[in-house]
Short mmCIF file of C-alpha atoms and ligand atoms in Angstrom, two decimals:
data_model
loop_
_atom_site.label_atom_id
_atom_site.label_comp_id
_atom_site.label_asym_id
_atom_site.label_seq_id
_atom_site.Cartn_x
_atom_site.Cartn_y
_atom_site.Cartn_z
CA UNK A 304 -0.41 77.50 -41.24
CA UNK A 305 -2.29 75.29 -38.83
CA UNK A 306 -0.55 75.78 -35.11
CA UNK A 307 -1.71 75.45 -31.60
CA UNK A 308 -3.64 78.35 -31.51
CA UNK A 309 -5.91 77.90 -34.89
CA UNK A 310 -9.35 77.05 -33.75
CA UNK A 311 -10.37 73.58 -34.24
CA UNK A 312 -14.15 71.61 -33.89
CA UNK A 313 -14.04 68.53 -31.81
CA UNK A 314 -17.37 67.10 -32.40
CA UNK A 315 -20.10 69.69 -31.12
CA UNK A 316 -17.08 71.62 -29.85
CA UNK A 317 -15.30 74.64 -31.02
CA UNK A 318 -11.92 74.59 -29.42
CA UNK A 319 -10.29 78.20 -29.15
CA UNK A 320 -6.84 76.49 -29.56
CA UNK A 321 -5.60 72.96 -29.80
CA UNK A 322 -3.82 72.81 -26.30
CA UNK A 323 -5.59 69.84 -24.53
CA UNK A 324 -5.33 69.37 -21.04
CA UNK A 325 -4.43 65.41 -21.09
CA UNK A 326 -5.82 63.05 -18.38
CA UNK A 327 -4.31 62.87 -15.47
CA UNK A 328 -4.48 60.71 -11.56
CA UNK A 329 -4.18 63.18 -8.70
CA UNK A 330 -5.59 61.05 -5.81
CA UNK A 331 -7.43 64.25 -4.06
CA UNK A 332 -10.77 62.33 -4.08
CA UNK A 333 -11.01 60.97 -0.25
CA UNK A 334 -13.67 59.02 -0.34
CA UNK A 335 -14.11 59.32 -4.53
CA UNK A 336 -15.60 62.56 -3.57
CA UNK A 337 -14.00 64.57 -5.41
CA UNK A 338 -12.74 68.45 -2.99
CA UNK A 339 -13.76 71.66 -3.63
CA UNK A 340 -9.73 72.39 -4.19
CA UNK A 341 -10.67 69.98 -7.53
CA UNK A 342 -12.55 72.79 -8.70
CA UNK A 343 -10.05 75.60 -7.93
CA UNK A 344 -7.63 73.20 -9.64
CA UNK A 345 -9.41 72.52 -13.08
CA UNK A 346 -11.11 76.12 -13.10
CA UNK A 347 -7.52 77.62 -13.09
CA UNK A 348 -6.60 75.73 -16.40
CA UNK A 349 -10.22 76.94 -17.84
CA UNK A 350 -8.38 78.55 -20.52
CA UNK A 351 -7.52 74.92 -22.87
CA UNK A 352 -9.27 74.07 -25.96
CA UNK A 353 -10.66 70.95 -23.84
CA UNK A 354 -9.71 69.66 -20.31
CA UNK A 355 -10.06 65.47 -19.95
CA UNK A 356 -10.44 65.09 -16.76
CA UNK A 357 -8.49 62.52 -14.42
CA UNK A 358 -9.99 58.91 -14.72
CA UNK A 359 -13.06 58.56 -12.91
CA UNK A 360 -14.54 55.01 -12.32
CA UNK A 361 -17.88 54.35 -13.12
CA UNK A 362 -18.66 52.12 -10.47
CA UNK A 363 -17.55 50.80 -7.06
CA UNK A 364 -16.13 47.43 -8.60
CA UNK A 365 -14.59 50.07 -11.35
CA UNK A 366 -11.81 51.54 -8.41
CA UNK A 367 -8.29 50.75 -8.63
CA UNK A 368 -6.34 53.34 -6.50
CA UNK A 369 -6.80 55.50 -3.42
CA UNK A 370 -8.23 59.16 -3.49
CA UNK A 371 -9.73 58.29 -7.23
CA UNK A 372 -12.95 59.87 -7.72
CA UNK A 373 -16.27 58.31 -8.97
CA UNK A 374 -19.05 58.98 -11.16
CA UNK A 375 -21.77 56.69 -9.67
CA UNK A 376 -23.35 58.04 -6.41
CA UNK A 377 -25.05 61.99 -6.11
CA UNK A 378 -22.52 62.83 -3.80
CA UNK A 379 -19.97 62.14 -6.36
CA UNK A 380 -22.34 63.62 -9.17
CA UNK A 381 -22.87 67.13 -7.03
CA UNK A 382 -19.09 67.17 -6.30
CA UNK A 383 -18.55 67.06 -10.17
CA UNK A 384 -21.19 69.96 -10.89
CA UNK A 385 -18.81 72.28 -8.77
CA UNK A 386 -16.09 71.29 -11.15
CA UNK A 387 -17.72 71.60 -14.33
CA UNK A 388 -19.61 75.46 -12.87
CA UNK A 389 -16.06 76.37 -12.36
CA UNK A 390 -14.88 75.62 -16.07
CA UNK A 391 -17.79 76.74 -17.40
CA UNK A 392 -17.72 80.22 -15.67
CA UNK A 393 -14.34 80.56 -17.23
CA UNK A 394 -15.31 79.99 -20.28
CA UNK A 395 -13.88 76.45 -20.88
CA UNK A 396 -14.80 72.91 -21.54
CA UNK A 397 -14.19 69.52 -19.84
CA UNK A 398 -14.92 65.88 -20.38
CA UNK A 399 -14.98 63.52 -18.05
CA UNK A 400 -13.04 60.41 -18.15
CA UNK A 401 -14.72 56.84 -17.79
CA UNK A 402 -12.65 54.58 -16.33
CA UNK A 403 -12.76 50.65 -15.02
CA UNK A 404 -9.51 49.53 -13.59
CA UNK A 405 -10.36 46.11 -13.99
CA UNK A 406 -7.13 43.51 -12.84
CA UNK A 407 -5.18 47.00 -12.22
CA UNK A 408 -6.56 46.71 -8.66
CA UNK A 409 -6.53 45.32 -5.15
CA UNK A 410 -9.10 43.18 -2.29
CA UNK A 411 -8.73 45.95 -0.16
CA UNK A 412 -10.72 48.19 -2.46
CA UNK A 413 -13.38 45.76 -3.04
CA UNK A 414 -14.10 44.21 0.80
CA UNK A 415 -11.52 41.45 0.12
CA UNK A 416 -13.06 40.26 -2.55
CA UNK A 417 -10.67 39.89 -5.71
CA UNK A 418 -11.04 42.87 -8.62
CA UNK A 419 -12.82 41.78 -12.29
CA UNK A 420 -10.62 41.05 -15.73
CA UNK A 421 -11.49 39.99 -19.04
CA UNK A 422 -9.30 36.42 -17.57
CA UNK A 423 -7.59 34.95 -14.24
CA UNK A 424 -4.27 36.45 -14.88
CA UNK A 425 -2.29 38.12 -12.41
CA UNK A 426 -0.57 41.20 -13.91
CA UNK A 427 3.06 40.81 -12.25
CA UNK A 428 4.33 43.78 -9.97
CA UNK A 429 2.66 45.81 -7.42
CA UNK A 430 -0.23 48.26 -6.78
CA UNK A 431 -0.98 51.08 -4.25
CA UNK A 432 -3.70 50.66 -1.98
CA UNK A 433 -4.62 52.23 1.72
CA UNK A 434 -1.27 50.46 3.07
CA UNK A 435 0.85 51.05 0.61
CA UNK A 436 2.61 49.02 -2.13
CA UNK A 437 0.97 45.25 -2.44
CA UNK A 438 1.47 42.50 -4.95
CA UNK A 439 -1.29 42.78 -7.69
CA UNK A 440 -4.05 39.75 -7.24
CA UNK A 441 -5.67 37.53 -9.18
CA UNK A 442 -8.74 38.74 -10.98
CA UNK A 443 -11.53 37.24 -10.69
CA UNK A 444 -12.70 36.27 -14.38
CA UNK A 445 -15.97 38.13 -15.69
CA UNK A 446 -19.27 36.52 -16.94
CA UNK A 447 -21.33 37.19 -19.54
CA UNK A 448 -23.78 38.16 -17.38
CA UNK A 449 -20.84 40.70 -15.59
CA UNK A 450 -19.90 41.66 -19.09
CA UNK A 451 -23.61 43.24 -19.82
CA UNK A 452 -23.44 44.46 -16.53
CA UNK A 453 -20.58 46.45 -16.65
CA UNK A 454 -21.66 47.77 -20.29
CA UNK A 455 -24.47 49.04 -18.62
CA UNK A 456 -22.51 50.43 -15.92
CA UNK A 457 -21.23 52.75 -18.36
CA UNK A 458 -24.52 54.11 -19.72
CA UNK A 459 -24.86 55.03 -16.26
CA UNK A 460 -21.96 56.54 -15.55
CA UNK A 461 -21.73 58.37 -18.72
CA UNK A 462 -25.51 59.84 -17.63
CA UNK A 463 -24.33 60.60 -14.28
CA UNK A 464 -21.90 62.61 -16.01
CA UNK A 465 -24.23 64.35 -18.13
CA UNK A 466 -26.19 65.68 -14.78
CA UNK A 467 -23.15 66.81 -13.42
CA UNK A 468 -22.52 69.05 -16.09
CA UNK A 469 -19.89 68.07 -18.66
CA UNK A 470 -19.68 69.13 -21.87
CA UNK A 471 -18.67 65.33 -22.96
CA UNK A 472 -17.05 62.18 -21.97
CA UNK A 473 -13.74 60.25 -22.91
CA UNK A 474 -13.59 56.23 -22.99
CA UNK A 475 -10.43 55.28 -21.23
CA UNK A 476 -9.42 52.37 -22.88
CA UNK A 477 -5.82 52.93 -22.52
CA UNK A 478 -3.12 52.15 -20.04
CA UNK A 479 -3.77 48.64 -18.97
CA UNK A 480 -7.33 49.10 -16.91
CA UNK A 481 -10.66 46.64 -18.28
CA UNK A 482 -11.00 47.64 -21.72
CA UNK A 483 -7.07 47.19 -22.99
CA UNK A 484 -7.40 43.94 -21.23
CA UNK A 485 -10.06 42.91 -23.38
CA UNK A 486 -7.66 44.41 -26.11
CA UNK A 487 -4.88 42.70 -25.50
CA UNK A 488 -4.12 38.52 -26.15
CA UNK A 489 -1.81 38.40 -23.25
CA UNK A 490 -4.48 39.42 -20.49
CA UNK A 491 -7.65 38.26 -22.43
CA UNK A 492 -7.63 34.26 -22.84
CA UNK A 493 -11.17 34.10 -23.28
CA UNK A 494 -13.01 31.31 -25.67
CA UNK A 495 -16.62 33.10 -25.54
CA UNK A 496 -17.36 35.48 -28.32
CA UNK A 497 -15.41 38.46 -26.29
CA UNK A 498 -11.79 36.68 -26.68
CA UNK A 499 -9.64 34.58 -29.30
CA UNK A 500 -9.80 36.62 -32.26
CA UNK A 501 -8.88 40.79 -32.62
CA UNK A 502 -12.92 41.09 -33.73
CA UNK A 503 -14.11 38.64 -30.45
CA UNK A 504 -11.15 41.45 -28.27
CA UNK A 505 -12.35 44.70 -29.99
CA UNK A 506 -16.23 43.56 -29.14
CA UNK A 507 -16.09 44.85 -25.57
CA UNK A 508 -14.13 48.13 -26.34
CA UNK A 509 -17.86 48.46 -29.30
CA UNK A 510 -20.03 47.72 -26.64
CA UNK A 511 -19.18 50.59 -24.37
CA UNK A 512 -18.88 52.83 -27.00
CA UNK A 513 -22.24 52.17 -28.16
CA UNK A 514 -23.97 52.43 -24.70
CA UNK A 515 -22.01 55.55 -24.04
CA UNK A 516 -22.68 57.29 -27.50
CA UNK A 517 -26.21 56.41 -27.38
CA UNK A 518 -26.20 58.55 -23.93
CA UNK A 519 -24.24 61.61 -24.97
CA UNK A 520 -24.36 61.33 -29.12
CA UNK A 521 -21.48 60.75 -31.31
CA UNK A 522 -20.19 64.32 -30.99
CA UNK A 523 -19.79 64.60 -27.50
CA UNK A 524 -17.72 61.16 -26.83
CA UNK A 525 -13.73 60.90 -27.39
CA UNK A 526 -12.37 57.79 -26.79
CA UNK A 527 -8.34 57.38 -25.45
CA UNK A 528 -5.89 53.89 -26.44
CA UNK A 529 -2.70 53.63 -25.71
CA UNK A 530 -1.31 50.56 -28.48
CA UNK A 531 2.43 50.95 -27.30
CA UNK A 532 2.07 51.61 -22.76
CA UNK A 533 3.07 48.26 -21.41
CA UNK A 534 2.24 49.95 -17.76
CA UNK A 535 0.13 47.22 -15.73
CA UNK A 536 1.87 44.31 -17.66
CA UNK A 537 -0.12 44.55 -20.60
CA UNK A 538 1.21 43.05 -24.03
CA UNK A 539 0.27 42.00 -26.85
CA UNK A 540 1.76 39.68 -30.15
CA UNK A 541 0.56 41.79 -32.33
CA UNK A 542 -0.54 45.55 -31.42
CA UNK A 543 -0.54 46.80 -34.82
CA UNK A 544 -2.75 44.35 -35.86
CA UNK A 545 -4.77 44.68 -32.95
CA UNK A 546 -5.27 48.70 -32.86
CA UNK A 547 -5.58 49.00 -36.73
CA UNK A 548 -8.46 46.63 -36.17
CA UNK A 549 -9.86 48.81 -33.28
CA UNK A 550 -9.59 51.90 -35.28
CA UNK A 551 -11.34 50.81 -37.96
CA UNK A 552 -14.22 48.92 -36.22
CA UNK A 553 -14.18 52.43 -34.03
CA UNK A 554 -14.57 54.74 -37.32
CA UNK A 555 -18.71 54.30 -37.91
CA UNK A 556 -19.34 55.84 -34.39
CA UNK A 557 -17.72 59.26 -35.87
CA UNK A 558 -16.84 60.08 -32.37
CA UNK A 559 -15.60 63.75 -31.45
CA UNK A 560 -12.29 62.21 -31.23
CA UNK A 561 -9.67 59.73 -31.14
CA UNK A 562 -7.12 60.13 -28.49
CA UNK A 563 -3.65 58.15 -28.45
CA UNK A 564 -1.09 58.37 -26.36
CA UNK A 565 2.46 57.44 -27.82
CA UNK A 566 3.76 56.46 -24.16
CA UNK A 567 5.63 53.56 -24.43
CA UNK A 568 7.07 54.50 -27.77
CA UNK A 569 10.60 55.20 -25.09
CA UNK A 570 10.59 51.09 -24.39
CA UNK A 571 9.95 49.50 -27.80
CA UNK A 572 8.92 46.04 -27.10
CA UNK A 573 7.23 45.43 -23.92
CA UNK A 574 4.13 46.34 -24.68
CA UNK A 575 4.55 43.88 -27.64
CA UNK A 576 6.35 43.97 -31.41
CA UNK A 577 6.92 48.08 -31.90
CA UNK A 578 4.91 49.79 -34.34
CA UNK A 579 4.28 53.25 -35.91
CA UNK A 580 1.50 54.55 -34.08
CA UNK A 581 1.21 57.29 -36.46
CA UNK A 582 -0.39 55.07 -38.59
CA UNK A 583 -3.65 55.69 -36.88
CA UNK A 584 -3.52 59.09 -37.90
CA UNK A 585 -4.10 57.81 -41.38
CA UNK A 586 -6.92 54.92 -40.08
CA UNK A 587 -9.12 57.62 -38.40
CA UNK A 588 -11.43 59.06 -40.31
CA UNK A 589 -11.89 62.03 -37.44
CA UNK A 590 -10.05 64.62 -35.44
CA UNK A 591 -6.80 62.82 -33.65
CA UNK A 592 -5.15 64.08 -31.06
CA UNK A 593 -2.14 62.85 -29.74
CA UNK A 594 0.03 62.30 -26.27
CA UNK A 595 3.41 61.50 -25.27
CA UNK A 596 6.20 63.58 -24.51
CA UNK A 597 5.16 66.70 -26.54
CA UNK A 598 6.35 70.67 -25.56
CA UNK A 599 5.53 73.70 -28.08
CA UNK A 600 7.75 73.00 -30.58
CA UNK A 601 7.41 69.24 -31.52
CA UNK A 602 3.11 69.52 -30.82
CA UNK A 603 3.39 72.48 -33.56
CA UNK A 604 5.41 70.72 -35.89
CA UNK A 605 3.28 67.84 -35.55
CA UNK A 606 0.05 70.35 -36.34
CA UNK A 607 2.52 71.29 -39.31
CA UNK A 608 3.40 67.80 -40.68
CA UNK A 609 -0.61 66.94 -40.59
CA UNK A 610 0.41 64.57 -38.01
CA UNK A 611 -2.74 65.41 -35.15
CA UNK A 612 -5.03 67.87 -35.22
CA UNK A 613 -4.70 68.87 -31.42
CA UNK A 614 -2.10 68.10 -28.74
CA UNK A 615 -2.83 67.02 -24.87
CA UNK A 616 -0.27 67.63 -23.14
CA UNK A 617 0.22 66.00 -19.17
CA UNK A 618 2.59 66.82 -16.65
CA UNK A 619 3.22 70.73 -18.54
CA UNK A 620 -0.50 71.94 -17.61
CA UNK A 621 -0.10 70.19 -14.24
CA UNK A 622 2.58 72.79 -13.25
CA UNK A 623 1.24 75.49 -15.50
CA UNK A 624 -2.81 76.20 -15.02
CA UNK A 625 -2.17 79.17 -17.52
CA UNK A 626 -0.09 76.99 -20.40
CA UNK A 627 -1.57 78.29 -23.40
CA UNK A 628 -0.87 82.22 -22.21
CA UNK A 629 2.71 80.70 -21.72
CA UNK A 630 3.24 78.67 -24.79
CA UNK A 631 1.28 82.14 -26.38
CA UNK A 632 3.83 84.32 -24.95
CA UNK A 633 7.09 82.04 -24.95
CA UNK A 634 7.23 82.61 -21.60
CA UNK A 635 9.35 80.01 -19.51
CA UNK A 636 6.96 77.07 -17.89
CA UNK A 637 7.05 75.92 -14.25
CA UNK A 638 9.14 72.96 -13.18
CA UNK A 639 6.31 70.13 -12.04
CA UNK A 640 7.02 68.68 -8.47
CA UNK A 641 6.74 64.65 -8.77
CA UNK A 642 6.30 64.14 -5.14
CA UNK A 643 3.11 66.37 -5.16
CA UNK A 644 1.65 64.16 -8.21
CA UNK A 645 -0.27 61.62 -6.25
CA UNK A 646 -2.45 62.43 -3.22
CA UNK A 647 -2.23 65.79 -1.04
CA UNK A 648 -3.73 68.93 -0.87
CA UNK A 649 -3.09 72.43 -2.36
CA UNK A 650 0.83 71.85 -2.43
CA UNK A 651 1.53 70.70 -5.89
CA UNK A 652 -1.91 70.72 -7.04
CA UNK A 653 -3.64 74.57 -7.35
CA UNK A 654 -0.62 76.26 -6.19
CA UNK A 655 1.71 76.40 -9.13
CA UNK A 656 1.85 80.15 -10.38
CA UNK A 657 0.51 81.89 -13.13
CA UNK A 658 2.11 84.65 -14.85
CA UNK A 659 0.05 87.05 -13.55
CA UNK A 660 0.51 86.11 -10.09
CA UNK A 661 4.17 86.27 -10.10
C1 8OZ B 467 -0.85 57.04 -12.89
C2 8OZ B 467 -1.20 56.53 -11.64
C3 8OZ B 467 -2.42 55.95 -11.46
C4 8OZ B 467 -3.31 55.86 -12.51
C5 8OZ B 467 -3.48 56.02 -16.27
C6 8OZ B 467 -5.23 56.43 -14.69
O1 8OZ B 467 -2.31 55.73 -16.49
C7 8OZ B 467 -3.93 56.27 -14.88
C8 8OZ B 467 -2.96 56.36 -13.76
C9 8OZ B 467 -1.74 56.96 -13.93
O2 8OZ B 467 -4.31 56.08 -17.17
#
């Protein structure tokens, strides 16, 4: 009987146990740099099958919140190494998440200038920045010439990442930032060969994972969507037509894994027509982990029912840096403290208890 706890190979990986430590935005970075306390932090939950790190942009025009780190600059690169040393003298491993915010952004983090999107369309709502909350912006629409830009940004990026020390890198094309933009017919209304139909949408999402595979090789590159999260006003008319299309076009890179998040699934509708997103399961021809409102119980049965082959699991190993001891032991988990998510220092962040130190 396959459970949490049966070994599992993610690409060059052998995962001890399928409890992944989903991605996740802690705005400790000041400066993108990220602390020393980021170390502390990801070392203490060293004991996952794989930690995804929190999104890390892969340029300066990639930013679109405060206290995000980067993966573009040495200082940022020999921050990381501390991160990845600490992990790695535990015994675990940790990929680093690529991420481009695109039209999920604000002027103030570019030097007024307006933030990059597939299109000139102004997601509705508001953003934080240095000052606060602030109406999102126009975007500034991208060239072809930014387009092969920012694909090379990537390569970069994922190298930098290599020199700091990580055992791998995840694609975020999820959750509204640049690549779901491209996805997505309600954000990309472009008539050049990256927008109009799903293959012209999908072509971006290729492009990036080509230039980052060709880095790191196909085992060592996960890649994370997200076909149902209407967060940053994304939509689409037809998601299921859109990520079975992705999927599929995404299958000849045999990546180490396909990540999906079932967020969203709570509101059907606003991210576009509801769908089963277990259907990807049965499109991907690799290992699939899923996201989304998982504890011990519904991940295993969905090991069970051949629904995912590992589980990532968010705001539970936030508040509990030991989680697979607990979920081992059916111990009782610690309650997570949403006003120490974002931004701060220890409180909230490497100070949750373990068992042991109770
Ligand atoms: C919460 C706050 C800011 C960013 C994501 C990177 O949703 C994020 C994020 C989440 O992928």
């Amino acid at each position: 009987m396959t459970d949490l706890f049966t070994p599992l190979k993610v690409g060059a990986l052998e995962l001890p146990n399928r409890i992944i430590m989903a991605p996740m935005t802690r705005n400790r970075s000041p400066e993108t740099i990220p602390l020393s306390l980021t170390a502390t932090y990801y070392g203490q939950r060293a004991e996952a099958g794989l930690i995804i790190t929190e999104g890390s942009q892969i340029s300066t025009q990639g930013i679109g919140y405060p206290g995000t780190p980067g993966i573009h600059s040495a200082e940022q690169i020999d921050a990381w190494k501390t991160v990845t040393q600490a992990v790695h003298d535990k015994g675990g491993r940790i990929f680093l998440q690529l991420w481009h915010c695109g039209r999920a952004s604000h002027p103030d983090f570019h030097g007024g200038e307006a933030p990059v999107a597939p299109s000139a369309i102004t997601p509705a709502g508001e953003t934080f920045t240095y000052e606060g909350m602030k109406e999102f912006v126009a975007p500034r629409a991208l060239s072809l010439s930014d387009i092969s830009e920012i694909v090379s940004d990537y390569a970069k990026a994922a190298e930098n990442a290599k020199q700091a020390g990580f055992d791998g890198v995840e694609i975020h094309a999820a959750n509204g930032y640049l690549i779901d933009q491209f996805l997505r017919d309600s954000t990309n209304h472009r008539n050049d060969e990256y927008g109009g139909s799903i293959k012209n949408r999908v072509r971006f999402l290729l492009e990036v994972t080509e230039a980052v595979v060709q880095i790191w090789g196909n085992e060592r590159v996960g890649l994370r969507l997200s076909p149902l999260n209407p967060f940053n006003d994304i939509k689409d008319s037809d998601p299921q037509a859109t990520f079975h299309y992705a999927v599929n076009a995404l299958n000849p890179f045999s990546l180490a894994y396909l990540h999906v998040t079932e967020m969203g699934a709570e509101n059907p509708g606003l991210a576009g027509p509801i769908f089963n997103v277990k259907e990807l399961r049965d499109i991907w021809q690799g290992v699939y982990i899923t996201n989304g409102g998982y504890d011990k119980t519904k991940a295993n049965a969905a090991l069970e029912k051949n629904e995912a082959d590992a589980v990532a699991f968010g705001v539970y190993y936030l508040a509990n840096p030991d989680l697979v001891s607990r979920f081992q032991q059916g111990a009782k988990l610690n309650i997570p403290n949403e006003e120490t998510f974002y931004a701060g220092e220890e409180k909230g962040y490497t100070d949750y208890p373990t068992l042991s130190s109770r």
